[in-house]
């Protein structure tokens, strides 16, 4: 990772922004038990409409965990975990619709893993990033959340992940090297710290068009929030 990119990542979370936004998200997640991403109603996604969290968007051309053009009018930043059942469900049910907006050039998607469930979660995030370095982040991501389910800890073991990379047509030697490289670990942990500093205490959590959304809300919440943000941007 270049020094410039690292500086950009570190600059997202200036102290004032951390204090203000953490307070907003704490208000949203106070009723959310860790991992209970499906417990909130649509109203929770609409409470902090006055907030502008667009500063969490990196808009970095070198970011391999993205979809959509870097200058899309609206961005969606996703804070997730590869051992979170609600993250898997949202990825299966709603992400495809968001991808359609990205394909049209209207949405920039940036994926961030906070790895709250420990080493297995982090290993999944490392593997997805390693696949992204070969241009297959989303293919590997989908394989980590097959049919809206997350993999078992055994399936997230290093050998299993390398085998999975082979089935997706990746260079397994390069994948294994990237999976275990200090650079990959540094970046993945930096993404996780970013979510923690923002105040993310449960997954999935989102920032869509500058608005926070907590939990695997119905697809309609994301569509309505996106359309509102797009109209404002245009």
PDB file of C-alpha atoms in Angstrom:
ATOM      1  CA  UNK A   1       0.000   0.000   0.000  1.00  0.00           C
ATOM      2  CA  UNK A   2       1.425   3.431  -0.930  1.00  0.00           C
ATOM      3  CA  UNK A   3       2.190   6.082   1.657  1.00  0.00           C
ATOM      4  CA  UNK A   4      -0.356   8.378   0.003  1.00  0.00           C
ATOM      5  CA  UNK A   5      -3.121   5.774   0.252  1.00  0.00           C
ATOM      6  CA  UNK A   6      -2.247   5.075   3.881  1.00  0.00           C
ATOM      7  CA  UNK A   7      -2.395   8.780   4.661  1.00  0.00           C
ATOM      8  CA  UNK A   8      -5.804   9.013   3.014  1.00  0.00           C
ATOM      9  CA  UNK A   9      -7.100   6.132   5.096  1.00  0.00           C
ATOM     10  CA  UNK A  10      -5.792   7.635   8.314  1.00  0.00           C
ATOM     11  CA  UNK A  11      -7.373  10.978   7.470  1.00  0.00           C
ATOM     12  CA  UNK A  12     -10.974   9.674   7.440  1.00  0.00           C
ATOM     13  CA  UNK A  13     -11.339   9.666  11.176  1.00  0.00           C
ATOM     14  CA  UNK A  14     -10.256  13.020  12.487  1.00  0.00           C
ATOM     15  CA  UNK A  15     -10.935  13.465  16.211  1.00  0.00           C
ATOM     16  CA  UNK A  16     -13.939  15.784  15.833  1.00  0.00           C
ATOM     17  CA  UNK A  17     -15.558  13.513  13.272  1.00  0.00           C
ATOM     18  CA  UNK A  18     -15.020  10.498  15.517  1.00  0.00           C
ATOM     19  CA  UNK A  19     -16.714  12.154  18.493  1.00  0.00           C
ATOM     20  CA  UNK A  20     -19.701  13.452  16.530  1.00  0.00           C
ATOM     21  CA  UNK A  21     -20.359  10.369  14.462  1.00  0.00           C
ATOM     22  CA  UNK A  22     -19.729   7.884  17.245  1.00  0.00           C
ATOM     23  CA  UNK A  23     -22.435   9.680  19.194  1.00  0.00           C
ATOM     24  CA  UNK A  24     -24.858   9.364  16.301  1.00  0.00           C
ATOM     25  CA  UNK A  25     -24.180   5.700  15.792  1.00  0.00           C
ATOM     26  CA  UNK A  26     -24.333   4.916  19.505  1.00  0.00           C
ATOM     27  CA  UNK A  27     -27.864   6.352  19.454  1.00  0.00           C
ATOM     28  CA  UNK A  28     -28.724   4.024  16.600  1.00  0.00           C
ATOM     29  CA  UNK A  29     -27.148   0.857  17.978  1.00  0.00           C
ATOM     30  CA  UNK A  30     -28.075   1.159  21.634  1.00  0.00           C
ATOM     31  CA  UNK A  31     -30.943  -1.285  21.072  1.00  0.00           C
ATOM     32  CA  UNK A  32     -28.905  -3.560  18.872  1.00  0.00           C
ATOM     33  CA  UNK A  33     -27.380  -6.617  20.534  1.00  0.00           C
ATOM     34  CA  UNK A  34     -24.118  -7.658  18.885  1.00  0.00           C
ATOM     35  CA  UNK A  35     -24.875  -9.548  15.703  1.00  0.00           C
ATOM     36  CA  UNK A  36     -28.620  -8.854  16.001  1.00  0.00           C
ATOM     37  CA  UNK A  37     -28.630  -7.130  12.646  1.00  0.00           C
ATOM     38  CA  UNK A  38     -32.227  -8.004  11.859  1.00  0.00           C
ATOM     39  CA  UNK A  39     -33.815  -6.557  14.968  1.00  0.00           C
ATOM     40  CA  UNK A  40     -34.277  -2.961  13.862  1.00  0.00           C
ATOM     41  CA  UNK A  41     -37.222  -1.539  11.980  1.00  0.00           C
ATOM     42  CA  UNK A  42     -37.024   0.793   8.956  1.00  0.00           C
ATOM     43  CA  UNK A  43     -37.484   3.828  11.202  1.00  0.00           C
ATOM     44  CA  UNK A  44     -34.000   3.279  12.674  1.00  0.00           C
ATOM     45  CA  UNK A  45     -32.485   3.904   9.267  1.00  0.00           C
ATOM     46  CA  UNK A  46     -34.269   7.231   8.923  1.00  0.00           C
ATOM     47  CA  UNK A  47     -33.653   8.873  12.301  1.00  0.00           C
ATOM     48  CA  UNK A  48     -30.317  10.657  11.644  1.00  0.00           C
ATOM     49  CA  UNK A  49     -31.176  12.224   8.280  1.00  0.00           C
ATOM     50  CA  UNK A  50     -29.393  15.418   9.355  1.00  0.00           C
ATOM     51  CA  UNK A  51     -26.044  13.604   9.604  1.00  0.00           C
ATOM     52  CA  UNK A  52     -23.511  13.760   6.809  1.00  0.00           C
ATOM     53  CA  UNK A  53     -21.060  10.877   7.082  1.00  0.00           C
ATOM     54  CA  UNK A  54     -19.675  11.115   3.579  1.00  0.00           C
ATOM     55  CA  UNK A  55     -16.190  11.627   4.997  1.00  0.00           C
ATOM     56  CA  UNK A  56     -15.942   7.827   5.479  1.00  0.00           C
ATOM     57  CA  UNK A  57     -15.886   7.349   1.703  1.00  0.00           C
ATOM     58  CA  UNK A  58     -12.335   6.888   0.431  1.00  0.00           C
ATOM     59  CA  UNK A  59     -13.068   7.091  -3.315  1.00  0.00           C
ATOM     60  CA  UNK A  60      -9.685   5.458  -3.937  1.00  0.00           C
ATOM     61  CA  UNK A  61      -8.948   4.067  -7.421  1.00  0.00           C
ATOM     62  CA  UNK A  62      -6.484   1.596  -5.878  1.00  0.00           C
ATOM     63  CA  UNK A  63      -9.114   0.106  -3.539  1.00  0.00           C
ATOM     64  CA  UNK A  64      -9.773  -3.510  -4.593  1.00  0.00           C
ATOM     65  CA  UNK A  65     -12.833  -3.908  -2.332  1.00  0.00           C
ATOM     66  CA  UNK A  66     -15.181  -1.729  -4.342  1.00  0.00           C
ATOM     67  CA  UNK A  67     -17.746  -1.650  -7.123  1.00  0.00           C
ATOM     68  CA  UNK A  68     -18.938   1.247  -9.240  1.00  0.00           C
ATOM     69  CA  UNK A  69     -17.061   4.299 -10.505  1.00  0.00           C
ATOM     70  CA  UNK A  70     -14.901   6.285  -8.121  1.00  0.00           C
ATOM     71  CA  UNK A  71     -16.854   9.459  -8.953  1.00  0.00           C
ATOM     72  CA  UNK A  72     -20.361   7.988  -8.681  1.00  0.00           C
ATOM     73  CA  UNK A  73     -22.855  10.531  -7.297  1.00  0.00           C
ATOM     74  CA  UNK A  74     -23.698   8.327  -4.282  1.00  0.00           C
ATOM     75  CA  UNK A  75     -21.546   5.992  -2.184  1.00  0.00           C
ATOM     76  CA  UNK A  76     -22.368   3.042   0.066  1.00  0.00           C
ATOM     77  CA  UNK A  77     -19.808   2.052   2.708  1.00  0.00           C
ATOM     78  CA  UNK A  78     -20.520  -1.374   4.239  1.00  0.00           C
ATOM     79  CA  UNK A  79     -19.162  -2.482   7.622  1.00  0.00           C
ATOM     80  CA  UNK A  80     -19.480  -6.247   7.794  1.00  0.00           C
ATOM     81  CA  UNK A  81     -18.069  -9.487   9.209  1.00  0.00           C
ATOM     82  CA  UNK A  82     -17.584 -12.842   7.470  1.00  0.00           C
ATOM     83  CA  UNK A  83     -18.972 -14.700  10.487  1.00  0.00           C
ATOM     84  CA  UNK A  84     -22.085 -12.535  10.803  1.00  0.00           C
ATOM     85  CA  UNK A  85     -25.315 -14.292   9.735  1.00  0.00           C
ATOM     86  CA  UNK A  86     -27.159 -11.037   9.095  1.00  0.00           C
ATOM     87  CA  UNK A  87     -24.295  -9.795   6.910  1.00  0.00           C
ATOM     88  CA  UNK A  88     -24.576 -12.979   4.859  1.00  0.00           C
ATOM     89  CA  UNK A  89     -28.333 -12.557   4.515  1.00  0.00           C
ATOM     90  CA  UNK A  90     -28.056  -8.902   3.484  1.00  0.00           C
ATOM     91  CA  UNK A  91     -25.333  -9.744   0.994  1.00  0.00           C
ATOM     92  CA  UNK A  92     -27.575 -12.356  -0.581  1.00  0.00           C
ATOM     93  CA  UNK A  93     -30.849 -10.407  -0.483  1.00  0.00           C
ATOM     94  CA  UNK A  94     -29.964  -6.736  -1.024  1.00  0.00           C
ATOM     95  CA  UNK A  95     -26.406  -6.419  -2.325  1.00  0.00           C
ATOM     96  CA  UNK A  96     -27.420  -7.554  -5.853  1.00  0.00           C
ATOM     97  CA  UNK A  97     -29.768  -4.564  -6.125  1.00  0.00           C
ATOM     98  CA  UNK A  98     -27.036  -2.216  -4.937  1.00  0.00           C
ATOM     99  CA  UNK A  99     -24.711  -3.773  -7.506  1.00  0.00           C
ATOM    100  CA  UNK A 100     -27.176  -2.885 -10.239  1.00  0.00           C
ATOM    101  CA  UNK A 101     -26.913   0.782  -9.240  1.00  0.00           C
ATOM    102  CA  UNK A 102     -23.117   0.459  -9.233  1.00  0.00           C
ATOM    103  CA  UNK A 103     -23.165  -1.110 -12.700  1.00  0.00           C
ATOM    104  CA  UNK A 104     -25.197   1.860 -13.945  1.00  0.00           C
ATOM    105  CA  UNK A 105     -22.558   4.215 -12.590  1.00  0.00           C
ATOM    106  CA  UNK A 106     -24.810   5.787  -9.954  1.00  0.00           C
ATOM    107  CA  UNK A 107     -23.334   4.126  -6.862  1.00  0.00           C
ATOM    108  CA  UNK A 108     -19.871   3.554  -5.441  1.00  0.00           C
ATOM    109  CA  UNK A 109     -19.694   0.556  -3.053  1.00  0.00           C
ATOM    110  CA  UNK A 110     -16.820   0.229  -0.560  1.00  0.00           C
ATOM    111  CA  UNK A 111     -16.611  -2.907   1.587  1.00  0.00           C
ATOM    112  CA  UNK A 112     -15.062  -2.822   5.061  1.00  0.00           C
ATOM    113  CA  UNK A 113     -14.844  -5.701   7.566  1.00  0.00           C
ATOM    114  CA  UNK A 114     -14.723  -4.961  11.286  1.00  0.00           C
ATOM    115  CA  UNK A 115     -13.960  -8.588  12.260  1.00  0.00           C
ATOM    116  CA  UNK A 116     -15.845  -8.557  15.550  1.00  0.00           C
ATOM    117  CA  UNK A 117     -15.984 -12.354  15.723  1.00  0.00           C
ATOM    118  CA  UNK A 118     -12.231 -12.762  15.921  1.00  0.00           C
ATOM    119  CA  UNK A 119      -9.572 -14.643  13.988  1.00  0.00           C
ATOM    120  CA  UNK A 120     -11.951 -16.524  11.674  1.00  0.00           C
ATOM    121  CA  UNK A 121     -13.593 -13.284  10.603  1.00  0.00           C
ATOM    122  CA  UNK A 122     -10.251 -11.610  10.036  1.00  0.00           C
ATOM    123  CA  UNK A 123      -8.988 -14.556   7.993  1.00  0.00           C
ATOM    124  CA  UNK A 124     -12.022 -14.264   5.750  1.00  0.00           C
ATOM    125  CA  UNK A 125     -11.363 -10.548   5.291  1.00  0.00           C
ATOM    126  CA  UNK A 126      -7.699 -11.209   4.499  1.00  0.00           C
ATOM    127  CA  UNK A 127      -8.688 -13.822   1.930  1.00  0.00           C
ATOM    128  CA  UNK A 128     -11.249 -11.572   0.257  1.00  0.00           C
ATOM    129  CA  UNK A 129      -8.669  -8.803  -0.012  1.00  0.00           C
ATOM    130  CA  UNK A 130      -6.072 -11.216  -1.373  1.00  0.00           C
ATOM    131  CA  UNK A 131      -8.574 -12.282  -4.028  1.00  0.00           C
ATOM    132  CA  UNK A 132      -9.251  -8.627  -4.759  1.00  0.00           C
ATOM    133  CA  UNK A 133      -5.593  -8.129  -5.583  1.00  0.00           C
ATOM    134  CA  UNK A 134      -6.204 -10.539  -8.453  1.00  0.00           C
ATOM    135  CA  UNK A 135      -9.390  -8.739  -9.481  1.00  0.00           C
ATOM    136  CA  UNK A 136     -11.821 -11.200  -7.901  1.00  0.00           C
ATOM    137  CA  UNK A 137     -12.889  -9.622  -4.634  1.00  0.00           C
ATOM    138  CA  UNK A 138     -16.612  -9.968  -5.296  1.00  0.00           C
ATOM    139  CA  UNK A 139     -16.350 -13.519  -6.597  1.00  0.00           C
ATOM    140  CA  UNK A 140     -14.519 -14.542  -3.441  1.00  0.00           C
ATOM    141  CA  UNK A 141     -16.877 -12.501  -1.288  1.00  0.00           C
ATOM    142  CA  UNK A 142     -19.851 -14.393  -2.733  1.00  0.00           C
ATOM    143  CA  UNK A 143     -18.085 -17.683  -2.047  1.00  0.00           C
ATOM    144  CA  UNK A 144     -17.648 -16.640   1.599  1.00  0.00           C
ATOM    145  CA  UNK A 145     -21.406 -15.991   1.832  1.00  0.00           C
ATOM    146  CA  UNK A 146     -22.873 -18.847  -0.258  1.00  0.00           C
ATOM    147  CA  UNK A 147     -26.670 -18.673  -0.544  1.00  0.00           C
ATOM    148  CA  UNK A 148     -26.873 -16.125   2.245  1.00  0.00           C
ATOM    149  CA  UNK A 149     -24.970 -18.217   4.804  1.00  0.00           C
ATOM    150  CA  UNK A 150     -21.521 -17.735   6.304  1.00  0.00           C
ATOM    151  CA  UNK A 151     -18.806 -20.382   6.245  1.00  0.00           C
ATOM    152  CA  UNK A 152     -17.819 -22.443   9.258  1.00  0.00           C
ATOM    153  CA  UNK A 153     -14.534 -21.773  11.101  1.00  0.00           C
ATOM    154  CA  UNK A 154     -13.137 -24.933   9.493  1.00  0.00           C
ATOM    155  CA  UNK A 155     -13.985 -23.591   6.038  1.00  0.00           C
ATOM    156  CA  UNK A 156     -12.177 -20.370   6.933  1.00  0.00           C
ATOM    157  CA  UNK A 157      -8.939 -22.178   7.782  1.00  0.00           C
ATOM    158  CA  UNK A 158      -5.986 -21.054   5.687  1.00  0.00           C
ATOM    159  CA  UNK A 159      -5.767 -24.275   3.670  1.00  0.00           C
ATOM    160  CA  UNK A 160      -9.481 -24.238   2.908  1.00  0.00           C
ATOM    161  CA  UNK A 161      -9.309 -20.638   1.735  1.00  0.00           C
ATOM    162  CA  UNK A 162      -6.401 -21.404  -0.592  1.00  0.00           C
ATOM    163  CA  UNK A 163      -8.343 -24.349  -1.982  1.00  0.00           C
ATOM    164  CA  UNK A 164     -11.365 -22.096  -2.503  1.00  0.00           C
ATOM    165  CA  UNK A 165      -9.168 -19.611  -4.354  1.00  0.00           C
ATOM    166  CA  UNK A 166      -8.121 -22.389  -6.711  1.00  0.00           C
ATOM    167  CA  UNK A 167     -11.728 -23.254  -7.530  1.00  0.00           C
ATOM    168  CA  UNK A 168     -12.266 -19.616  -8.521  1.00  0.00           C
ATOM    169  CA  UNK A 169      -9.342 -19.668 -10.932  1.00  0.00           C
ATOM    170  CA  UNK A 170      -6.956 -17.616  -8.829  1.00  0.00           C
ATOM    171  CA  UNK A 171      -3.194 -18.052  -8.801  1.00  0.00           C
ATOM    172  CA  UNK A 172      -3.019 -19.962  -5.514  1.00  0.00           C
ATOM    173  CA  UNK A 173       0.667 -19.234  -4.884  1.00  0.00           C
ATOM    174  CA  UNK A 174       0.099 -15.515  -5.247  1.00  0.00           C
ATOM    175  CA  UNK A 175      -3.106 -15.769  -3.227  1.00  0.00           C
ATOM    176  CA  UNK A 176      -1.333 -17.568  -0.371  1.00  0.00           C
ATOM    177  CA  UNK A 177       1.435 -14.954  -0.367  1.00  0.00           C
ATOM    178  CA  UNK A 178      -1.060 -12.069  -0.267  1.00  0.00           C
ATOM    179  CA  UNK A 179      -3.205 -13.833   2.334  1.00  0.00           C
ATOM    180  CA  UNK A 180      -0.304 -13.955   4.787  1.00  0.00           C
ATOM    181  CA  UNK A 181       1.505 -10.750   3.857  1.00  0.00           C
ATOM    182  CA  UNK A 182       2.043  -8.016   6.480  1.00  0.00           C
ATOM    183  CA  UNK A 183       0.721  -5.446   4.009  1.00  0.00           C
ATOM    184  CA  UNK A 184      -2.623  -7.218   3.686  1.00  0.00           C
ATOM    185  CA  UNK A 185      -2.898  -7.626   7.451  1.00  0.00           C
ATOM    186  CA  UNK A 186      -2.086  -3.948   8.032  1.00  0.00           C
ATOM    187  CA  UNK A 187      -4.747  -2.773   5.585  1.00  0.00           C
ATOM    188  CA  UNK A 188      -7.464  -5.154   6.810  1.00  0.00           C
ATOM    189  CA  UNK A 189      -6.812  -4.178  10.422  1.00  0.00           C
ATOM    190  CA  UNK A 190      -6.845  -0.519   9.443  1.00  0.00           C
ATOM    191  CA  UNK A 191     -10.269  -0.951   7.861  1.00  0.00           C
ATOM    192  CA  UNK A 192     -11.479  -2.678  11.042  1.00  0.00           C
ATOM    193  CA  UNK A 193     -10.132   0.111  13.251  1.00  0.00           C
ATOM    194  CA  UNK A 194     -11.885   2.633  11.045  1.00  0.00           C
ATOM    195  CA  UNK A 195     -15.238   0.994  11.704  1.00  0.00           C
ATOM    196  CA  UNK A 196     -14.553   0.741  15.426  1.00  0.00           C
ATOM    197  CA  UNK A 197     -13.513   4.391  15.643  1.00  0.00           C
ATOM    198  CA  UNK A 198     -16.674   5.362  13.798  1.00  0.00           C
ATOM    199  CA  UNK A 199     -18.704   3.703  16.535  1.00  0.00           C
ATOM    200  CA  UNK A 200     -19.787   0.533  14.733  1.00  0.00           C
ATOM    201  CA  UNK A 201     -20.783  -1.918  17.467  1.00  0.00           C
ATOM    202  CA  UNK A 202     -22.812  -4.399  15.440  1.00  0.00           C
ATOM    203  CA  UNK A 203     -22.860  -5.749  11.932  1.00  0.00           C
ATOM    204  CA  UNK A 204     -23.932  -5.034   9.330  1.00  0.00           C
ATOM    205  CA  UNK A 205     -23.777  -1.251   9.535  1.00  0.00           C
ATOM    206  CA  UNK A 206     -23.878   1.029   6.506  1.00  0.00           C
ATOM    207  CA  UNK A 207     -23.313   4.600   5.416  1.00  0.00           C
ATOM    208  CA  UNK A 208     -25.380   5.287   2.292  1.00  0.00           C
ATOM    209  CA  UNK A 209     -25.276   8.730   0.754  1.00  0.00           C
ATOM    210  CA  UNK A 210     -23.881  10.018   4.039  1.00  0.00           C
ATOM    211  CA  UNK A 211     -26.714   8.495   6.131  1.00  0.00           C
ATOM    212  CA  UNK A 212     -26.114   5.683   8.660  1.00  0.00           C
ATOM    213  CA  UNK A 213     -28.216   2.525   8.456  1.00  0.00           C
ATOM    214  CA  UNK A 214     -27.859  -0.071  11.202  1.00  0.00           C
ATOM    215  CA  UNK A 215     -28.787  -3.701  10.677  1.00  0.00           C
ATOM    216  CA  UNK A 216     -29.915  -5.851   7.761  1.00  0.00           C
ATOM    217  CA  UNK A 217     -32.883  -3.604   7.000  1.00  0.00           C
ATOM    218  CA  UNK A 218     -35.351  -4.513   4.226  1.00  0.00           C
ATOM    219  CA  UNK A 219     -34.201  -3.802   0.696  1.00  0.00           C
ATOM    220  CA  UNK A 220     -36.761  -0.993   0.439  1.00  0.00           C
ATOM    221  CA  UNK A 221     -34.869   1.017   3.082  1.00  0.00           C
ATOM    222  CA  UNK A 222     -31.722   0.966   0.956  1.00  0.00           C
ATOM    223  CA  UNK A 223     -33.577   1.698  -2.284  1.00  0.00           C
ATOM    224  CA  UNK A 224     -35.425   4.670  -0.762  1.00  0.00           C
ATOM    225  CA  UNK A 225     -32.283   6.057   0.873  1.00  0.00           C
ATOM    226  CA  UNK A 226     -30.297   5.643  -2.342  1.00  0.00           C
ATOM    227  CA  UNK A 227     -32.953   7.278  -4.515  1.00  0.00           C
ATOM    228  CA  UNK A 228     -33.209  10.218  -2.120  1.00  0.00           C
ATOM    229  CA  UNK A 229     -29.430  10.666  -2.093  1.00  0.00           C
ATOM    230  CA  UNK A 230     -29.240  10.385  -5.884  1.00  0.00           C
ATOM    231  CA  UNK A 231     -31.947  13.008  -6.327  1.00  0.00           C
ATOM    232  CA  UNK A 232     -30.091  15.350  -3.989  1.00  0.00           C
ATOM    233  CA  UNK A 233     -26.799  14.737  -5.789  1.00  0.00           C
ATOM    234  CA  UNK A 234     -28.374  15.482  -9.154  1.00  0.00           C
TER     235      UNK A 234
END
